[in-house]
XYZ file of C-alpha atoms in Angstrom:
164
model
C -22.468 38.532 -6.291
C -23.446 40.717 -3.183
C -21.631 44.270 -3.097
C -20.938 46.252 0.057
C -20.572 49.355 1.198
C -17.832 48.585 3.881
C -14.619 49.688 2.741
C -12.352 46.878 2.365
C -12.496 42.833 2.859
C -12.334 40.527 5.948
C -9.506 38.981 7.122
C -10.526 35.478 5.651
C -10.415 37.307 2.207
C -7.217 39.778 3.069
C -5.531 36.225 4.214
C -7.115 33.823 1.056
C -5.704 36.449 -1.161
C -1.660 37.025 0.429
C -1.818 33.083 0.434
C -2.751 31.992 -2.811
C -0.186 35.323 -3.942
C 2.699 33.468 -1.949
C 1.532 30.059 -3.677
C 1.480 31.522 -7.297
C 5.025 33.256 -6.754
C 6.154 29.450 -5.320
C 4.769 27.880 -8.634
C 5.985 30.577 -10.862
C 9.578 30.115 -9.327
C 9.782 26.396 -8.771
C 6.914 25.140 -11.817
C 10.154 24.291 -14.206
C 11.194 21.577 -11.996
C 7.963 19.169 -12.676
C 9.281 19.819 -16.452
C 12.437 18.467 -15.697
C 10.613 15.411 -14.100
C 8.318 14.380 -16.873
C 11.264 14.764 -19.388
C 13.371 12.599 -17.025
C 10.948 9.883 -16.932
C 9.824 10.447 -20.516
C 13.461 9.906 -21.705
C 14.316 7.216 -19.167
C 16.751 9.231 -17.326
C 16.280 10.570 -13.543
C 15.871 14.076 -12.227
C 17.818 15.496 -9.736
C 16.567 15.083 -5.834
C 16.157 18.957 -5.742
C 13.719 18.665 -9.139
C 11.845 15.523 -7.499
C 11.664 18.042 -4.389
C 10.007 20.570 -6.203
C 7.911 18.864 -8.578
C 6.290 17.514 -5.571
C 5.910 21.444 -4.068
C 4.337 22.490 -7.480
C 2.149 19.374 -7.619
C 0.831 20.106 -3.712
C 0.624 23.808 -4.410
C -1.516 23.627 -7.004
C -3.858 21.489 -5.403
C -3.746 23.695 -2.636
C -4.162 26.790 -4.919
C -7.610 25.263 -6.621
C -9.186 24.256 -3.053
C -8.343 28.010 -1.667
C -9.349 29.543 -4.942
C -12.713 27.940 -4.458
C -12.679 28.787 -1.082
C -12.391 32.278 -2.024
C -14.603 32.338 -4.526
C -17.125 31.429 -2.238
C -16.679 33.804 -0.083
C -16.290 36.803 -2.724
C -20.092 35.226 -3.445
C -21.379 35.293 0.289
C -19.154 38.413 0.959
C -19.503 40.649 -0.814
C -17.080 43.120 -2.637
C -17.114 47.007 -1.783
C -19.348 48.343 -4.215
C -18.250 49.615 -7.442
C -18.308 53.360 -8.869
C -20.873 53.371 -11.666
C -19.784 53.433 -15.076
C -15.664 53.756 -14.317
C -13.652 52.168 -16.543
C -11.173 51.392 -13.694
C -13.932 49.567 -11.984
C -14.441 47.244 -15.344
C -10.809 46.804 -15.548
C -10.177 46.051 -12.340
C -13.279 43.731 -12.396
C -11.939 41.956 -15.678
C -8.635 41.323 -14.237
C -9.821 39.643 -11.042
C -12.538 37.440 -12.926
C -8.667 36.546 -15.211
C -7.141 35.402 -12.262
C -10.092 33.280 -10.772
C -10.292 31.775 -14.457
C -6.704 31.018 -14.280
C -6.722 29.755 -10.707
C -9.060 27.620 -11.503
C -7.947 26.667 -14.674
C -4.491 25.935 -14.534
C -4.008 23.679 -11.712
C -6.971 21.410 -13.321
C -4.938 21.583 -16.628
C -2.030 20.424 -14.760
C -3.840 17.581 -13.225
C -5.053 16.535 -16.916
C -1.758 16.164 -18.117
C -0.383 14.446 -15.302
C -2.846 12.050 -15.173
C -4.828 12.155 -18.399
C -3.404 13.591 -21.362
C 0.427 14.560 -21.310
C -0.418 16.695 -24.298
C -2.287 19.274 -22.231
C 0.934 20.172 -19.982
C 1.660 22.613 -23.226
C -1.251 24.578 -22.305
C -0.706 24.452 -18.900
C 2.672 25.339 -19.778
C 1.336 28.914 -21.819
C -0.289 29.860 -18.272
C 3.500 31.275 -16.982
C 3.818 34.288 -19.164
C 0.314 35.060 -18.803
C 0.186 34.696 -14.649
C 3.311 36.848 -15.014
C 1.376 39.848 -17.273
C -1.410 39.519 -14.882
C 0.632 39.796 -11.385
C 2.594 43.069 -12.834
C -0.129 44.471 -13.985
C -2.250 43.875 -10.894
C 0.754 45.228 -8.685
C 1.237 48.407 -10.983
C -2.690 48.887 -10.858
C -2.386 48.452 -6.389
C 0.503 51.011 -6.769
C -1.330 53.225 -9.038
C -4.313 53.103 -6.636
C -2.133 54.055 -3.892
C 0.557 56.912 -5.021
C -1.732 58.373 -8.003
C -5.675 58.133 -7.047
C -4.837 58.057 -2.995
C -8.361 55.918 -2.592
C -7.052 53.236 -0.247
C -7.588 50.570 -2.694
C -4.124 48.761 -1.047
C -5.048 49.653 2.545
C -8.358 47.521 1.969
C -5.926 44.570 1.264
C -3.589 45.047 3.931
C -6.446 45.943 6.944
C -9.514 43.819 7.674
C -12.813 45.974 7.677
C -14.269 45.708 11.285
């Protein structure tokens, strides 16, 4: 992975990132209705139009989460990051978390796929990925915070503003 020295991302990063955020928050809210499908169909019963509705919303967004994901990935690759301190612990946090979330991005919508169409047995693990998406979204939002009101570096700034 390239590092830079500019401070902050580009706007194809900035906007790949608020996306994907917005598509998360969607699943998070809405996952519980594909649930209520399979168990429908599973039982021999029908779900509700509004759980149909949003089965369909978590299927699409999490197809659209894994392409942008990728997307993003790749451009992290070809990018570049700003360049960490040396030897901070916040840096290797911060690093760790972020590699979390592209394993989960990545892994979650392919383990939803799997159960859907291979192995209904998986949707339990894709199932586990809700609390855990949850820890990692707080504690990536207290970290931005922290950033912002405690260390003053312009660590949010660099998501909100596209270097020039």
């Amino acid at each position: 992975m390239t590092s830079t020295n500019s401070p902050g991302y580009s706007a194809a990063q900035i906007g790949l990132h608020w996306l994907i955020a917005a598509l998360v928050l969607v699943q998070l809210l809405f996952g519980e209705s594909m649930v209520e499908v399979v168990d429908a169909a599973e039982e021999g019963g029908q779900a509700s139009a509004t759980d149909v509705l949003l089965s369909g919303v978590h299927y699409w967004a999490g197809i659209a989460i894994l392409a942008l994901v990728a997307l993003r990935l790749v451009l992290r690759l070809t990018s570049g990051v700003q360049a960490p301190r040396p030897s901070s612990l916040v840096e290797w946090a911060a690093s760790a978390m972020h590699w979390a979330f592209y394993a989960l991005l990545f892994m979650v919508p392919i383990s939803g796929l799997v159960a859907l169409y291979i192995n209904d047995e998986v949707g339990d693990i894709h199932s586990l990925a809700k609390p855990v998406f949850i820890v990692l979204v707080a504690a990536h939002a207290a970290a931005a915070l922290y950033h912002q009101f405690i260390f003053k570096d312009g660590t949010l700034r660099r998501m909100l503003v596209p270097r020039s």
